[in-house]
Each structure stands twice: as C-alpha cells, then as structure tokens.
XYZ file of C-alpha atoms in Angstrom:
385
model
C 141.035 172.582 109.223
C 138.826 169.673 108.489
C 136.110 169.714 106.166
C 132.609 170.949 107.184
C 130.477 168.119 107.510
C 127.184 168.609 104.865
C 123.958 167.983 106.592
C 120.753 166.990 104.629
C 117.758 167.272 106.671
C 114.523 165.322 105.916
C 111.271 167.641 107.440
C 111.894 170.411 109.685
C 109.949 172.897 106.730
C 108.175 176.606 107.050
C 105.993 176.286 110.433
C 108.151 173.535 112.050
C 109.325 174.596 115.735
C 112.361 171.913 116.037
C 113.607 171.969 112.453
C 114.342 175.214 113.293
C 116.444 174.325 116.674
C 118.342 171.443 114.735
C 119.459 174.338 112.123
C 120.833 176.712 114.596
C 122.106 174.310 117.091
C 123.964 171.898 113.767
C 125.670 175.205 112.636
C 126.410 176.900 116.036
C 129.963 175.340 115.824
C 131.113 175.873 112.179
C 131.327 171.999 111.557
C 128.535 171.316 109.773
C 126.673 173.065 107.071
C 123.154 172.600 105.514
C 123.292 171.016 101.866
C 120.195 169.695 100.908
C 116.489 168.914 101.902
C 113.086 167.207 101.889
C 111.555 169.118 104.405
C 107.968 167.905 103.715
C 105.516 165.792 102.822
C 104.137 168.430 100.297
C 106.792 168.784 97.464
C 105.800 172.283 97.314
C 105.816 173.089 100.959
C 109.562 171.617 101.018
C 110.712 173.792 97.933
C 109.497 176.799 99.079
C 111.507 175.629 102.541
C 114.420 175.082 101.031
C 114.421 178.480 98.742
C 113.819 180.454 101.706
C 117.076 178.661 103.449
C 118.870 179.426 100.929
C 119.423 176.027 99.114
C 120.359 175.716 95.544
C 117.391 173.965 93.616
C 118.802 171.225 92.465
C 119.074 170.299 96.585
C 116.192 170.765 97.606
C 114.139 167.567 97.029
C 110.387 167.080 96.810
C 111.145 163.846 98.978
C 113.267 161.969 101.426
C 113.435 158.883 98.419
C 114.666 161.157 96.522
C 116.993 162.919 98.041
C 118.859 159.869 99.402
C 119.183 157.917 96.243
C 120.096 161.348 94.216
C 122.840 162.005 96.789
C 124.370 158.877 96.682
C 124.747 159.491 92.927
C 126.625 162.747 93.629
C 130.548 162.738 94.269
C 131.588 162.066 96.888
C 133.019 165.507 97.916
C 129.547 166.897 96.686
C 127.143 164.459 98.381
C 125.605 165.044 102.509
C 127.603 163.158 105.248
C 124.764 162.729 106.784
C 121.164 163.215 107.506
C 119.208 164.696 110.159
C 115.781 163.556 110.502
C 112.960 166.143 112.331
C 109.670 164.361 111.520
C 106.891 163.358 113.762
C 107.532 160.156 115.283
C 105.848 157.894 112.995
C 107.888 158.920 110.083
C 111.250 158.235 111.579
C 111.575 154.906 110.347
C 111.493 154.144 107.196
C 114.015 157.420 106.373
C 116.456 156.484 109.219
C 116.487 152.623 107.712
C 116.923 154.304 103.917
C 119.713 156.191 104.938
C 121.593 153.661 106.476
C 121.141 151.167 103.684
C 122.544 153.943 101.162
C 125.472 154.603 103.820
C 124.245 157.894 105.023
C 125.002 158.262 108.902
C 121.913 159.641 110.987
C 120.945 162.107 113.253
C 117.543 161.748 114.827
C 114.733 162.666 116.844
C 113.111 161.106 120.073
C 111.992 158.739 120.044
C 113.677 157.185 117.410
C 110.646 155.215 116.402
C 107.241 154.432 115.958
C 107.464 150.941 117.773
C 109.903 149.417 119.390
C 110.269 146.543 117.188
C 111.427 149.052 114.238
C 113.969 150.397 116.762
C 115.373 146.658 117.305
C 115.787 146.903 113.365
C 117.515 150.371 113.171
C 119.962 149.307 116.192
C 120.599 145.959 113.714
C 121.582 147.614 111.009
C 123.583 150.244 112.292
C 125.511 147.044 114.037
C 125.856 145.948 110.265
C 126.786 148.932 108.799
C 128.899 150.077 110.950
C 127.430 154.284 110.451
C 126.692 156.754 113.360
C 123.414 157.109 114.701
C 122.813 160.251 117.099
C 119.414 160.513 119.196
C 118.845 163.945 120.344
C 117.889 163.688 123.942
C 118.915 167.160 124.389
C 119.643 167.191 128.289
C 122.022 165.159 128.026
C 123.399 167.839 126.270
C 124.065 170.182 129.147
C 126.922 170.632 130.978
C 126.176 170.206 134.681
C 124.358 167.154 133.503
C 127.530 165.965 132.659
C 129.287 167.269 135.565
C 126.607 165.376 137.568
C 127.126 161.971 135.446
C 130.730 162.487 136.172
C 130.611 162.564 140.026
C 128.368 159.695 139.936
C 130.664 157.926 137.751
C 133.420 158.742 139.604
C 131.833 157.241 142.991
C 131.553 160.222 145.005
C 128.274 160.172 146.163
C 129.049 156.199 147.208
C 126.413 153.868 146.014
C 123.437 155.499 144.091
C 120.189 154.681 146.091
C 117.176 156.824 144.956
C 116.354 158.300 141.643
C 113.682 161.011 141.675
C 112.757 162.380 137.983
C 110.216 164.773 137.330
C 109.164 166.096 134.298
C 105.710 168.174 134.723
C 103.942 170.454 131.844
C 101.031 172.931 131.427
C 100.369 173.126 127.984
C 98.221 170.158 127.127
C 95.681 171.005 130.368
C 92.945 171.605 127.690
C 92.340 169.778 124.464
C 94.712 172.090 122.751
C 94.655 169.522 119.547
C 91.118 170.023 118.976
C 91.919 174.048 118.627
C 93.880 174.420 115.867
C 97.413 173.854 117.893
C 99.837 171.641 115.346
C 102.455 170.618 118.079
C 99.249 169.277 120.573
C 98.008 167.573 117.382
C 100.027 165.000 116.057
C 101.786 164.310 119.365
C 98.192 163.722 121.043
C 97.371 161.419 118.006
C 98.364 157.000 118.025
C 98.686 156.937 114.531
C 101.169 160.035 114.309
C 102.673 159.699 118.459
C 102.573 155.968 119.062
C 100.824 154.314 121.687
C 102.109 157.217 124.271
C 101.494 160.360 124.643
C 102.922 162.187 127.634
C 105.300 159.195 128.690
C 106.327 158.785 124.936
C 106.822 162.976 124.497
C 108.601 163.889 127.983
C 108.632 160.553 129.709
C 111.462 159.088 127.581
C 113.563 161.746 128.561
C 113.381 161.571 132.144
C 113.985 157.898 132.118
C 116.956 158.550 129.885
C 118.400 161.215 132.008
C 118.225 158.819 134.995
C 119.743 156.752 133.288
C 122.086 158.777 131.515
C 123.121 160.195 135.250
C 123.554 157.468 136.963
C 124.460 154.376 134.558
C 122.179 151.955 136.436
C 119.125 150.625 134.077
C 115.346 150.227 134.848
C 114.546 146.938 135.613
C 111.248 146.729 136.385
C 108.214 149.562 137.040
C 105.164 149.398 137.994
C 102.840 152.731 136.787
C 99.979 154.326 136.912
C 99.295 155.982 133.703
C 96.020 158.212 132.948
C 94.326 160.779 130.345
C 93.056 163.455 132.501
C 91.399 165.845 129.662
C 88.312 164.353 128.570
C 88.517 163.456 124.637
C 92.025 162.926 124.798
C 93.196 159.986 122.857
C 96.303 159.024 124.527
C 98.052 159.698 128.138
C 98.578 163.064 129.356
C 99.526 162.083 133.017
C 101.437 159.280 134.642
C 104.120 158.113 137.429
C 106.056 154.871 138.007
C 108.098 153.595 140.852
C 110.976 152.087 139.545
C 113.644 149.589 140.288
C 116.933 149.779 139.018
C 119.828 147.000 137.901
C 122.313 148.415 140.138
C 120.048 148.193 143.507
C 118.828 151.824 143.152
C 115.052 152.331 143.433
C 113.419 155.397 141.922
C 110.296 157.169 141.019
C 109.324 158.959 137.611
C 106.507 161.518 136.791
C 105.964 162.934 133.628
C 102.717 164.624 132.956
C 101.586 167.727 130.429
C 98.573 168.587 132.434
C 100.390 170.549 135.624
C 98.347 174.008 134.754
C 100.807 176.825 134.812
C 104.200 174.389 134.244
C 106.463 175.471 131.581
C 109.431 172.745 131.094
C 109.940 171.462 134.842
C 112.424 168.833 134.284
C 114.336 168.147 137.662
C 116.536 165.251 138.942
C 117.554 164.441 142.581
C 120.042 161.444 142.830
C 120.924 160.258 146.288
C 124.001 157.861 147.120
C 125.473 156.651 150.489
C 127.092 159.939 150.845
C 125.190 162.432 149.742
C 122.795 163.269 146.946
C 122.456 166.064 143.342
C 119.704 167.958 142.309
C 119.376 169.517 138.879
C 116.541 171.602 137.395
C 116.504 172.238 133.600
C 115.157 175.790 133.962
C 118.188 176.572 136.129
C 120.495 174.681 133.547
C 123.608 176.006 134.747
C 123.621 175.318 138.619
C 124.095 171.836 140.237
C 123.705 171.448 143.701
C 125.348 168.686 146.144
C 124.566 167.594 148.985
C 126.539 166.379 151.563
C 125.970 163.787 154.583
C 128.585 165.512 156.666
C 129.593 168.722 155.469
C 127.938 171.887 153.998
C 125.913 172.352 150.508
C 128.336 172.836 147.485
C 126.672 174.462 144.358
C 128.707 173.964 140.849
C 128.304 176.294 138.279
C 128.508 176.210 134.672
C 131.874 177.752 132.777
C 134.236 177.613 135.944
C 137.397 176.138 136.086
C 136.689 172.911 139.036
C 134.549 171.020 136.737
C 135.315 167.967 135.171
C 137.212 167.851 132.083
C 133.850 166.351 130.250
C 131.599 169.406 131.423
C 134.071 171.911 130.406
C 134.188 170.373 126.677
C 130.170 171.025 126.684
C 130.447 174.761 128.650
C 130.233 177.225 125.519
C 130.606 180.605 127.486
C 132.534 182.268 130.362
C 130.979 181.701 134.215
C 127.741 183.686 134.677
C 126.596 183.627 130.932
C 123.719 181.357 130.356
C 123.761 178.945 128.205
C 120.229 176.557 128.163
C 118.527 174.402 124.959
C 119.734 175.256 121.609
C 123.751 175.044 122.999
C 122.527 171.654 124.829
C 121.339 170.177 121.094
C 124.434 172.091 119.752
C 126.669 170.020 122.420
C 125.121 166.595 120.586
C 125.953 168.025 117.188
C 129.334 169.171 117.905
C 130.047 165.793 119.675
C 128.698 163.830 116.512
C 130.041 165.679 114.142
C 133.607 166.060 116.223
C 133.048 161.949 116.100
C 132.145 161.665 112.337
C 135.442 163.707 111.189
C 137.494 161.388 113.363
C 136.167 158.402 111.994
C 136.132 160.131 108.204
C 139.945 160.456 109.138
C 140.354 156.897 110.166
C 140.791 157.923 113.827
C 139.420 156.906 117.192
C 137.060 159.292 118.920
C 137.200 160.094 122.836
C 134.241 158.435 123.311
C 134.122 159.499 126.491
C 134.492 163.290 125.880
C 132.576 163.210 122.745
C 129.872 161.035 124.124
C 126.025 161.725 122.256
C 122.889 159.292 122.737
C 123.085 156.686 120.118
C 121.223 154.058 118.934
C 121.102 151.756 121.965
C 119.537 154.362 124.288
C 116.426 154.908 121.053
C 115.959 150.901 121.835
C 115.480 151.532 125.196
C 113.561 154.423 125.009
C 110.663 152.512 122.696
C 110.776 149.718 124.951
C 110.232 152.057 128.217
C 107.328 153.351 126.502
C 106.372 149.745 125.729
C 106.784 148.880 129.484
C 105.142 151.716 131.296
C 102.031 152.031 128.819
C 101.972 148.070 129.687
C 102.163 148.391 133.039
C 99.434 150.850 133.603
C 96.824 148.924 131.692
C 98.145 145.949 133.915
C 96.899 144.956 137.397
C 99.902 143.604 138.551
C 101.924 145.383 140.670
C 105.762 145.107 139.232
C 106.301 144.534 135.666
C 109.809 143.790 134.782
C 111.327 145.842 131.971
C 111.962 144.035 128.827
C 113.659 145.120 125.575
C-alpha cells in the first residue's frame, strides 16, 4: 500500500463553502490526508480552523509564507506533498508560484489566476520544475463527461460541427453583494474576481468543458457581454459565438442573472453523424443522438462504458453520484499520478487525466478575450494566449 499523500491547504477556513468540498472530496479515496494549514488571512481565524479540523498546532500556520518555508524544513517523510490552494482568485498567485519554487506540487482553484499574464508565469515554472499542477474544473470530473469525451475522441459522432454550452444562474439576479452575501461579494468585486465576473466565475468552465469534450480549441469569438443589475461592478450576463480550430463553430452563454436557475450547465455536441447532450443536474445520464437510428441514453456505473468513465464511476448503476465525487475524481487522478511519479513510474495519462496547468492559461486568456471582445465593436476577435 503506498503512502497517503499529505495535503496542506492554504484558505478554505471556518465559513468557507469550497474549502469544505476540497476536504471531503481530497479524502473520499483514502490517498490523501490533511497535514497542515493556513487557512486565512487572519492568523487567528486560521488557528481556530485548523483546531477544529483536528490539526496538531505546530501545523497549523498563521500564513501561507510560513507554512511553505517551515515545511520544507521538515523531513521529508514529515513534510506535505503538496498543497491545495482554495482562495479567492486574486490570491492564487503568489502561493501557487511559492510553492513551486520550494518544490511543493499544487492543486488549485479556477481560475488559476488573477491575470493571465501570472498564469503564463505559473505554466513557466511548472515547465521548469518539472511538479504537478491540478486545476479543479470539476466537470470534467464526471463520468459521462468522460464517456462523452471518449466517443468524440474515438470519432463516432464523425466530424464535430456545433458546440452549444450553456451555463445559466439565479443567484446573482439582485445585488446580493451589497446584502451581506460573502460568496456574491468578492466574486462581484475587480480587485478580488478579476476583470470578469460571470464569464470569469461560470464562463471558464463552459469553455473548458467544450473544450475538454471535444479537443478542438476556440479560435476566435465574438461576444456580447453585459451587467444587467444596476450597481453591479462587473458582468453578470453574456454570450459568444465561437469558432473553433478544428472547423467546429459554437455558441456559449453563461449568465448568473436567469431568476429561478440553480446550476444549469448543459452541453450539446453535434458531429456528421449524430450529436450528445449532457446536463450537470442530471450528471449521470448522457444522451446520443443518432442520424439514422434510434436515441441511445448511457448511464453512469454500467458495464458498456468506456474503460476511462468506469475508472471515474464510484457506485453501482442507479446510485447517484454528482459534485463532491466529480472533485474527488480530480483528486484521486492527481494523487493516483503523484504516487506514480513519487515511485519513479509513468502515469496512464490517459486514464488518470486532471486539468493542469495549460488549460488555467487558457482559461485567463478566454476571460481576456471575451471581456475584450464585448467592449469591442468589431465583430470577430481572434483568441490569443
């Protein structure tokens, strides 16, 4: 049995919703265990954190500086593996980068930066360094997601065509920030969020499941981004036609102002030969359909799916399995990767497959090309990283 990876996680403290989800889906598997902390800005806020996880004192730090130069110090058979980083977006940086330097491997948040420049340097050094760098885009997590990347892969839908990705919301159709709501906040704020709000919170993940899905890349966009609630700082609404590198054309809509929308994420992907839908609050169905012969629906756990969505099913047919076991999937996969690599072996890359650095820089620089393109008044704007 191989040794349980030790996680140190920097934020993530009392309050936090997805510190919470890291935690549970990191230890769902029995690889990884929690070993130290910073889990706040407030030394006090991240001590009382850590005491009420469970942590011995002397790991739980009153900073991230701290904790990664202390755990270097510590033997080796002592000292985190890695770290897993659950701030707000503008305080992914400068951790992620520390880490790296002091040969911590990484776990992180989306997006992976504040700009996209800072992501150019975080993909550079992980080149150097040669570490792990996971980005938790969590539906690529799920199983028929895979089973769906897998047909497309596998050319049996012919040549991909059309890429419809939806991602609609409800909860920011007031100015939730201005009434005391913490998530609605600091992801509504530039100087916390970034220059994007909606496109930057749910937008990045549609264009990375398109991706994801289909392997083609956006090429160019053009968008029409707006922010719908009055006193609203940054976007809460937008949609983009888009153009893909491998002839596919596409459209994207992400918005947090659909009144009565919980997490609507849905996918349709048409080829020559027929087309997949997926809908994230019916994780464990995927539909096909056919040009020429009836409507096949896949389900999650049974024994016809591909060897890649089987690795990433966690329970028998019928049982459902949704959010925390998706982010559990990109822990297992990472960690299943780290041990290999700890043992001086190859991972199956393709079985135990996670977002990685190279999909954060694209991520920054969609939301550096769509808020672009919506101030612009040209029509197409290609898509630069």
């Amino acid at each position: 049995m191989s040794e349980k990876l030790r996680m140190g996680m920097i934020g993530g403290g009392q309050g936090a919703f997805i510190g919470a989800i890291h935690r549970k889906a990191a230890a769902m598997d029995g690889l990884i265990e929690l070993s130290c902390g910073a889990f706040s800005t407030s030394a006090e806020k991240s001590v009382a954190s850590g005491k009420q996880l469970g942590l011995p004192d002397n790991r739980i730090y009153p900073d991230f500086k701290t904790m990664i130069q202390t755990e270097k110090q510590l033997p080796a058979s002592e000292r985190m593996h890695f770290v897993s980083i659950v701030t707000p977006n503008f305080a992914h940086f400068e951790p992620a980068m520390l880490a790296l330097e002091n040969g911590f491997h990484v776990v992180i948040e989306k997006p992976m930066t504040f700009t996209l420049d800072e992501a150019r340097q975080l993909a550079s050094k992980v080149k150097e360094t040669g570490l792990l760098l996971c980005l938790t885009h969590t539906y690529a997590g799920y199983p028929m997601v895979k089973q769906a990347r897998y047909m497309v892969h596998k050319g049996l839908l012919g040549a991909i065509r059309k890429i419809y990705v939806e991602y609609p919301q409800g909860w920011l159709s007031e100015l939730s920030e201005k009434e005391g709501n913490a998530q609605a906040a600091w992801r509504t704020d530039p100087s916390k969020s970034g220059k994007a709000g909606a496109m930057g919170d749910i937008g990045t993940h549609a264009a990375h499941l398109a991706e994801y899905i289909t392997g083609q890349k956006i090429s160019s966009l053009c968008a029409d981004i707006q922010t719908v609630v009055p006193g609203r700082l940054l976007d809460d609404d937008g949609a983009a036609l888009l153009r893909f590198d491998g002839g596919a054309s596409g459209v994207l809509i992400a918005t947090q102002v659909a009144a009565g929308e919980e997490n609507s994420l849905h996918i349709r992907v048409y080829g020559e030969k027929g087309g997949l839908s997926w809908h994230q609050m019916e994780p464990n169905t995927l539909e096909i359909n056919w040009q020429d012969k009836p409507k096949e629906i896949y389900r999650a756990g049974q024994g016809y799916l591909s060897e890649v969505a089987l690795h990433n099913c966690r329970t028998p047919a019928g049982h459902p399995e949704g959010y925390i076991e998706a982010f559990a999937n990109l822990y297992r996969n990472f960690a299943l990767a780290l041990q290999a690599r700890l043992k001086g072996e190859t991972p199956d890359t393709d079985l135990l497959d996670y977002p990685d650095v190279e999909d954060g820089v694209r991520g920054m620089a969609f939301i550096d090309n769509i808020i672009a393109s919506g101030k612009s008044e040209q029509k197409w704007t290609t898509f630069t990283i």
